[in-house]
PDB file of C-alpha atoms in Angstrom:
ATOM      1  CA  UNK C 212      -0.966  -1.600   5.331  1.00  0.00           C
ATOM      2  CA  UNK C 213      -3.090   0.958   3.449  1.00  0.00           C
ATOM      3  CA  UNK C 214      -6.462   1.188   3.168  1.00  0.00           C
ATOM      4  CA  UNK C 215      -8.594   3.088   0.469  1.00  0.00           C
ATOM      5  CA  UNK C 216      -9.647   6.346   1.602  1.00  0.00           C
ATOM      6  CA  UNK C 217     -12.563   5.963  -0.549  1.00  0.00           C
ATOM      7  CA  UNK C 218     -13.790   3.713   2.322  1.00  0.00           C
ATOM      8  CA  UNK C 219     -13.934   0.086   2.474  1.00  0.00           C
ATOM      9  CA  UNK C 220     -15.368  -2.214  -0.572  1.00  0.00           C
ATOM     10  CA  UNK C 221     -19.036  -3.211  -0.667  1.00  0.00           C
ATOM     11  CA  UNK C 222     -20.939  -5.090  -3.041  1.00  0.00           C
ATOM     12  CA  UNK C 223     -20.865  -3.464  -6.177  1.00  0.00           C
ATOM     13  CA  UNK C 224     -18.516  -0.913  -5.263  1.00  0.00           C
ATOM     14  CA  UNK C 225     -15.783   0.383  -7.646  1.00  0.00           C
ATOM     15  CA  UNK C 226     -13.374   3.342  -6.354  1.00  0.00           C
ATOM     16  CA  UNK C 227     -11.029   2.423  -9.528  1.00  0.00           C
ATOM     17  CA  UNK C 228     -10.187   3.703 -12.624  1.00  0.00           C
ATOM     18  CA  UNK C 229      -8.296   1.835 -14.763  1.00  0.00           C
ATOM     19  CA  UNK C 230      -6.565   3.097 -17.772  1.00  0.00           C
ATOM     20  CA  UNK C 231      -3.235   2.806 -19.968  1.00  0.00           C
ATOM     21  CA  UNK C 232      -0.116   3.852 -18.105  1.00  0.00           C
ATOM     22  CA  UNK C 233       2.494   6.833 -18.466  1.00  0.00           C
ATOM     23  CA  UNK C 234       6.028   7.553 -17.338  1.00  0.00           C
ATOM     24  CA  UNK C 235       4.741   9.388 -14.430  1.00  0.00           C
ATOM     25  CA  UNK C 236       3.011   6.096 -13.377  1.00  0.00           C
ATOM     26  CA  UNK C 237       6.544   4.319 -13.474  1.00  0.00           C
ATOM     27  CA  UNK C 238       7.843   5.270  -9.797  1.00  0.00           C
ATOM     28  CA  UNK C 239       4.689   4.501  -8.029  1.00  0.00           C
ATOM     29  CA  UNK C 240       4.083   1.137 -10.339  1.00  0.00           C
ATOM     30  CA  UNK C 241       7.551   0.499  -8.555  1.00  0.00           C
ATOM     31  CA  UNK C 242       6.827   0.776  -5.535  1.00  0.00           C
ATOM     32  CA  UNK C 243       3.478  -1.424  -5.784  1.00  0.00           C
ATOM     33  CA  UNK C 244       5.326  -4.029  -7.440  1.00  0.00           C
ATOM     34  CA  UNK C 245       7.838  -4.213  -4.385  1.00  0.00           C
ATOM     35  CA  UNK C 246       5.071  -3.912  -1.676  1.00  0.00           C
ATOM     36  CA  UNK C 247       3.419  -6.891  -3.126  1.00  0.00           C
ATOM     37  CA  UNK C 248       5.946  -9.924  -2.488  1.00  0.00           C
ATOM     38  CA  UNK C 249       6.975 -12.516  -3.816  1.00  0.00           C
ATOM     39  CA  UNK C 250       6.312 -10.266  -7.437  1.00  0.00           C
ATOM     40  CA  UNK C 251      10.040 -10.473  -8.738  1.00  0.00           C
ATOM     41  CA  UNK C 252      11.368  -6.532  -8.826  1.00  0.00           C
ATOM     42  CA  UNK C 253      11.923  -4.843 -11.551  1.00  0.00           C
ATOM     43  CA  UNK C 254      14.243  -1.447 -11.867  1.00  0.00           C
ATOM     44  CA  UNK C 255      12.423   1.795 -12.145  1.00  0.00           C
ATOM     45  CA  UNK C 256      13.754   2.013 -15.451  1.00  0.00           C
ATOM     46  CA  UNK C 257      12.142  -1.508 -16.646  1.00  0.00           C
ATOM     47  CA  UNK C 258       9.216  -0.211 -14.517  1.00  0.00           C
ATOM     48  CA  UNK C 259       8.761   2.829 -17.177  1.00  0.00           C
ATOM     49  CA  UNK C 260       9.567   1.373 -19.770  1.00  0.00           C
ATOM     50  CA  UNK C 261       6.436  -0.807 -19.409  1.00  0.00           C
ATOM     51  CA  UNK C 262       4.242   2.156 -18.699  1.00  0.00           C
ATOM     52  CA  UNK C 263       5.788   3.878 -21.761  1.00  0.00           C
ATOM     53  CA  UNK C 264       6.922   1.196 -24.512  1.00  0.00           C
ATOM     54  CA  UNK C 265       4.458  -1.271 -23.292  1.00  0.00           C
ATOM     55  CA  UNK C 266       1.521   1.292 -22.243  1.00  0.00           C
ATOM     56  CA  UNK C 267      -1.107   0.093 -24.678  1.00  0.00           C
ATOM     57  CA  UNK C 268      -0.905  -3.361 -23.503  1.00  0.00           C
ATOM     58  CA  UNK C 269      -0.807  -2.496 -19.868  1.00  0.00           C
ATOM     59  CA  UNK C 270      -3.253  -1.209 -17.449  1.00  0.00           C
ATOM     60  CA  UNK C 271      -3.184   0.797 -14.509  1.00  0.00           C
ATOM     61  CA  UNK C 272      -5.531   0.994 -11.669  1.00  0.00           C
ATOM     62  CA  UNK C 273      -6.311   4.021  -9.591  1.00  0.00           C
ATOM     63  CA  UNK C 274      -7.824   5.842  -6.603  1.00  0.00           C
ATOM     64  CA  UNK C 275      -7.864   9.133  -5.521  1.00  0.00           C
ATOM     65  CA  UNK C 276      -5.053   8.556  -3.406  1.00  0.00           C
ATOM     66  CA  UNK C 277      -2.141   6.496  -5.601  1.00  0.00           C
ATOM     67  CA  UNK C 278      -1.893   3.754  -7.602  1.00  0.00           C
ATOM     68  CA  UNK C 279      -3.872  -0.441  -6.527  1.00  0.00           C
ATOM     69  CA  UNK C 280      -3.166  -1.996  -9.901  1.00  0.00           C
ATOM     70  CA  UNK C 281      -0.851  -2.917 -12.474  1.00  0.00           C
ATOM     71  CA  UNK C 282      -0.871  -4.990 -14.976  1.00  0.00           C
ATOM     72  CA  UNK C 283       2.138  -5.239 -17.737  1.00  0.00           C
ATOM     73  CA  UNK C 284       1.622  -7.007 -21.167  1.00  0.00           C
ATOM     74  CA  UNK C 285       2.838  -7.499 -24.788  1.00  0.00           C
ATOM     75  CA  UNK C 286       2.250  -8.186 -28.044  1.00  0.00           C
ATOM     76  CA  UNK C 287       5.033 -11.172 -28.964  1.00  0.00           C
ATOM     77  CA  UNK C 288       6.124  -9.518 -31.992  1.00  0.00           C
ATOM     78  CA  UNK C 289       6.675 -13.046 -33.600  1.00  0.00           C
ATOM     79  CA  UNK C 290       2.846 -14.039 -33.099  1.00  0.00           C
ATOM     80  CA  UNK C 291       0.589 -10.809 -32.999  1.00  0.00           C
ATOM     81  CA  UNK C 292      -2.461 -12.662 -32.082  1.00  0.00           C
ATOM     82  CA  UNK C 293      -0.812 -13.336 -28.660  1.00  0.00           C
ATOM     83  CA  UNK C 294      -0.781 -11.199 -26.195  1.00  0.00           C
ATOM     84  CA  UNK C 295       1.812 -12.115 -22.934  1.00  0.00           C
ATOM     85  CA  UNK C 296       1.068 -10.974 -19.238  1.00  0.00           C
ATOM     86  CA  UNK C 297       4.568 -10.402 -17.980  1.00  0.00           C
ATOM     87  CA  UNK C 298       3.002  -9.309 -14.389  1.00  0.00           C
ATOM     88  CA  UNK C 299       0.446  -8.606 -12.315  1.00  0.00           C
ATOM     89  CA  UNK C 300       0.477  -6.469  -9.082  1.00  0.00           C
ATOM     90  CA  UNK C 301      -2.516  -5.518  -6.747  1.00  0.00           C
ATOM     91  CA  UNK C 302      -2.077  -3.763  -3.307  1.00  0.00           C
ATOM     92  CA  UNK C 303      -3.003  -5.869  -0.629  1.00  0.00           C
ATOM     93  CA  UNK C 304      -6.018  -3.313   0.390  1.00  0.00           C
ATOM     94  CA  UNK C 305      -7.810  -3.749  -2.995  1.00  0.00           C
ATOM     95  CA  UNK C 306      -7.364  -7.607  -3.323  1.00  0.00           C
ATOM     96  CA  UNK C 307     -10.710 -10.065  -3.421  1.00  0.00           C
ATOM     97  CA  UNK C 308     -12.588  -7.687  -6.123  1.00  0.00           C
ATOM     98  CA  UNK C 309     -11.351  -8.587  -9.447  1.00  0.00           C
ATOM     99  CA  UNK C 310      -9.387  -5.794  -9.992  1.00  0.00           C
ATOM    100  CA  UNK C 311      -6.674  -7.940 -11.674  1.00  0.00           C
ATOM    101  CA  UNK C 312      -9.047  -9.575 -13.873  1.00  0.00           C
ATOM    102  CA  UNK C 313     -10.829  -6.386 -14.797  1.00  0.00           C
ATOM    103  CA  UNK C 314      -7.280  -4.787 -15.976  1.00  0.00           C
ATOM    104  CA  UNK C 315      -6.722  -8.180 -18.230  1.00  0.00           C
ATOM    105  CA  UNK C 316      -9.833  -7.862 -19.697  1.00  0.00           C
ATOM    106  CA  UNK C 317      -9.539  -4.091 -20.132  1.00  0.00           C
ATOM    107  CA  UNK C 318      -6.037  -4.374 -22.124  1.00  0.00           C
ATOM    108  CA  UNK C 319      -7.996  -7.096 -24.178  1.00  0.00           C
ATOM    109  CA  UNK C 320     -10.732  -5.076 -25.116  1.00  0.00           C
ATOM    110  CA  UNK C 321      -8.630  -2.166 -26.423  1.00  0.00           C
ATOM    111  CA  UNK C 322      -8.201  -1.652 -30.434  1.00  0.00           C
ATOM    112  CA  UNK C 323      -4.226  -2.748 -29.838  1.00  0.00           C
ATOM    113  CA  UNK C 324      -5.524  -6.094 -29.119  1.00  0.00           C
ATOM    114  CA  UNK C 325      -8.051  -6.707 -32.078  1.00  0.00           C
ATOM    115  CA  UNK C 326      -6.291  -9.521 -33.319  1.00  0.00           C
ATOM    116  CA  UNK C 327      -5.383 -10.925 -30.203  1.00  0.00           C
ATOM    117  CA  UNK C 328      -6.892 -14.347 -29.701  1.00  0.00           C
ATOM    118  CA  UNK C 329      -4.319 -16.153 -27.321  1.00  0.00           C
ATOM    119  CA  UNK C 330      -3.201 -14.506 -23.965  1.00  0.00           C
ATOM    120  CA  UNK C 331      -0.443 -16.277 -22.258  1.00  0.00           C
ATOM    121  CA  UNK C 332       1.321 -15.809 -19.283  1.00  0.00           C
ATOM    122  CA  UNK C 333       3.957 -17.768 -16.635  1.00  0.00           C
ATOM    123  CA  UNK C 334       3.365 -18.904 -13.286  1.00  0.00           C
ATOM    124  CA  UNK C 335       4.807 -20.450 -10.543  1.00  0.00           C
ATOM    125  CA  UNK C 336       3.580 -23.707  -9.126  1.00  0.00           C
ATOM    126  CA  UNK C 337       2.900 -22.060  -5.470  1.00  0.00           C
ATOM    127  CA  UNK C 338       1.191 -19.112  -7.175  1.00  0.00           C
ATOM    128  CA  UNK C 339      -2.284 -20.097  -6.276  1.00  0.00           C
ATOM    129  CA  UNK C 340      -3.562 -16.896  -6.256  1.00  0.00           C
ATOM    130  CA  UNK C 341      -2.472 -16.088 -10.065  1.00  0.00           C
ATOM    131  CA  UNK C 342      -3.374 -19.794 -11.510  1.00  0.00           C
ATOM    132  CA  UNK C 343      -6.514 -19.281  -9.773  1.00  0.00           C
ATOM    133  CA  UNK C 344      -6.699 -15.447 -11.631  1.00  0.00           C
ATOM    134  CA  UNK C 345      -6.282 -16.908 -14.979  1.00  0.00           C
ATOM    135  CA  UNK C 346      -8.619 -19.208 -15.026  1.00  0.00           C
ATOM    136  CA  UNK C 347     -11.084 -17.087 -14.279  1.00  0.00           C
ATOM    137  CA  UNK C 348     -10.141 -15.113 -16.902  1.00  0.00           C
ATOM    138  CA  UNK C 349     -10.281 -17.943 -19.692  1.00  0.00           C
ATOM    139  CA  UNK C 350     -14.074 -18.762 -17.740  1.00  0.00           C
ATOM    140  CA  UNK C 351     -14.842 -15.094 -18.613  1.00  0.00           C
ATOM    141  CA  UNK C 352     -12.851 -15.490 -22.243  1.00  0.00           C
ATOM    142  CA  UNK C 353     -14.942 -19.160 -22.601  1.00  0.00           C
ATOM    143  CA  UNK C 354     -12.323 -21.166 -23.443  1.00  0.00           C
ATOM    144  CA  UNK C 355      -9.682 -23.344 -21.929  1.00  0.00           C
ATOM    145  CA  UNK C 356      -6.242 -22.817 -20.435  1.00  0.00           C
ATOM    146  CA  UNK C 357      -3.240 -25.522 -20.552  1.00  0.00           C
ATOM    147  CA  UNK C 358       0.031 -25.403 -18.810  1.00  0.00           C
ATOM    148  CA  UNK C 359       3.708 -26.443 -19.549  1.00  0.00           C
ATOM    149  CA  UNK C 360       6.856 -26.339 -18.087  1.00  0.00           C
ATOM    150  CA  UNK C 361       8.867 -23.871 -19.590  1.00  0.00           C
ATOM    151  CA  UNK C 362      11.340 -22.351 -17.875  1.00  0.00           C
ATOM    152  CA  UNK C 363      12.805 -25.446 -15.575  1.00  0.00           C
ATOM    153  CA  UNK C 364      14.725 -24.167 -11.937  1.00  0.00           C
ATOM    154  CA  UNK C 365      17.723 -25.921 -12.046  1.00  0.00           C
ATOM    155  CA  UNK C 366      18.113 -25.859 -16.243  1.00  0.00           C
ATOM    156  CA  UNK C 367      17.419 -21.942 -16.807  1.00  0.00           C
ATOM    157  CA  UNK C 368      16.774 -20.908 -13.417  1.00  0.00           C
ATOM    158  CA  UNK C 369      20.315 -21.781 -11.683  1.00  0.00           C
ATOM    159  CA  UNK C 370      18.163 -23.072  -8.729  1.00  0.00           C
ATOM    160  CA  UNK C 371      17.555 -20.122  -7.276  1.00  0.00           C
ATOM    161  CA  UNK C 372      13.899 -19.260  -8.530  1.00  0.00           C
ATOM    162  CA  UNK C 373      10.893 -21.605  -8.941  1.00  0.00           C
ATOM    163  CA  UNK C 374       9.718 -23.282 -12.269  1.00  0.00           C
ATOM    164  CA  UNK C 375       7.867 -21.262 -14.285  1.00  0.00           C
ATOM    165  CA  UNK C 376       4.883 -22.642 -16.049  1.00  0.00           C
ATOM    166  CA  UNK C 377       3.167 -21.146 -19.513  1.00  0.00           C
ATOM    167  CA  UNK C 378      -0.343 -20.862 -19.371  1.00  0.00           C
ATOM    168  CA  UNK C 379      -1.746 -20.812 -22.815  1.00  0.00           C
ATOM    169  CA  UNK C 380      -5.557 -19.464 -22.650  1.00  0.00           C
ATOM    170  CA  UNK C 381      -7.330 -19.580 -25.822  1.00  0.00           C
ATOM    171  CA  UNK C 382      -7.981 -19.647 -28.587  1.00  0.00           C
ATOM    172  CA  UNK C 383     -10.765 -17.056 -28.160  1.00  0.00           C
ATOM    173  CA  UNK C 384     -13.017 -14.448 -30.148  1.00  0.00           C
ATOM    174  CA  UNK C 385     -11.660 -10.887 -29.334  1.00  0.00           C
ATOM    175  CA  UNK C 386     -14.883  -9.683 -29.267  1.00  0.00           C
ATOM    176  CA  UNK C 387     -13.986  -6.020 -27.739  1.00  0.00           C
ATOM    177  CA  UNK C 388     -17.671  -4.906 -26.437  1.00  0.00           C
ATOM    178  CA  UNK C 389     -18.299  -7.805 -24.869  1.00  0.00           C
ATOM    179  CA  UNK C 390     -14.890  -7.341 -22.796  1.00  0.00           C
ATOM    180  CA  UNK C 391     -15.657  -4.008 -21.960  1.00  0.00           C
ATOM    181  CA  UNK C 392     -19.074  -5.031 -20.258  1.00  0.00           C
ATOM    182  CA  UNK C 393     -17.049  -8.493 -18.612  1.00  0.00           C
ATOM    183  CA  UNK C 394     -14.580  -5.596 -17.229  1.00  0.00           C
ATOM    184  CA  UNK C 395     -17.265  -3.635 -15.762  1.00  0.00           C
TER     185      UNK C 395
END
């Protein structure tokens, strides 16, 4: 297990900096991603892809010694006001602060996102830990978040991965400041 050589987290402390990824993120966003299981893997290639394609609408989170967060989103080109959270990854020595919800709210609050006024996003029934996650962030968005089946295991799954549900948070007012100073 690693531990932040920044020390360990008190109140109010904050040893990350969280900003848009680039391709010489996409190793090290691989290797978070397969630390933090069940997260399904991805290749490197998908991995920088996301931190190059998809940078805008994905976040990274730093320390001085490697990468804690990471976050991977897009715009659905089909509805622009909707932005998707495809994952969400935070190293088991940073967890419990909000980081994840601090990276959502930072992609949110950037220009790219200005019309955005739906996020959605998939989870699995078990995933506590990410339906607990979102609803914070529709709490912090004030507004509500439904679910739906929409991927079924046995019908699109072959059985071998759980449902997924889509969350749909929203509709909300972008209002960018204001998601800055939530994100803070």
């Amino acid at each position: 297990m690693r531990t932040l050589s920044t020390g360990t987290f008190g109140p109010g402390s904050n040893p990350f900096v969280i900003d848009t990824p680039s391709a010489t993120d996409g190793s090290e966003v691989n290797d978070l991603i397969a630390n933090c299981q069940p997260l399904d893997e991805n290749s490197v290639y998908c991995n920088l892809l996301q931190c190059t394609h998809f940078a805008s609408t994905s976040a990274i989170a730093k320390a001085n010694d490697g990468v804690y967060g990471f976050v991977s989103g897009y715009i659905v080109p089909e509805a622009p006001h909707r932005l998707f959270i495809w994952q969400v990854a935070v190293d088991e020595a940073a967890r419990g602060h909000g980081l994840a919800k601090r990276m959502i709210l930072d992609i949110l609050s950037r220009p790219v996102c200005e019309d955005v006024t739906e996020l959605h996003t998939t989870i699995t029934p078990s995933n506590s830990a990410s339906q607990a996650l979102f609803s914070s962030v529709a709490d912090s968005l004030d507004t509500k978040a439904e679910s739906k089946l929409v991927f079924d295991r046995n019908r699109h799954l072959d059985g071998a991965h759980e449902s997924e549900h889509l969350w749909i948070i929203g509709p909300f007012d972008n209002m960018a400041e204001e998601l800055v100073k939530k994100a803070a």
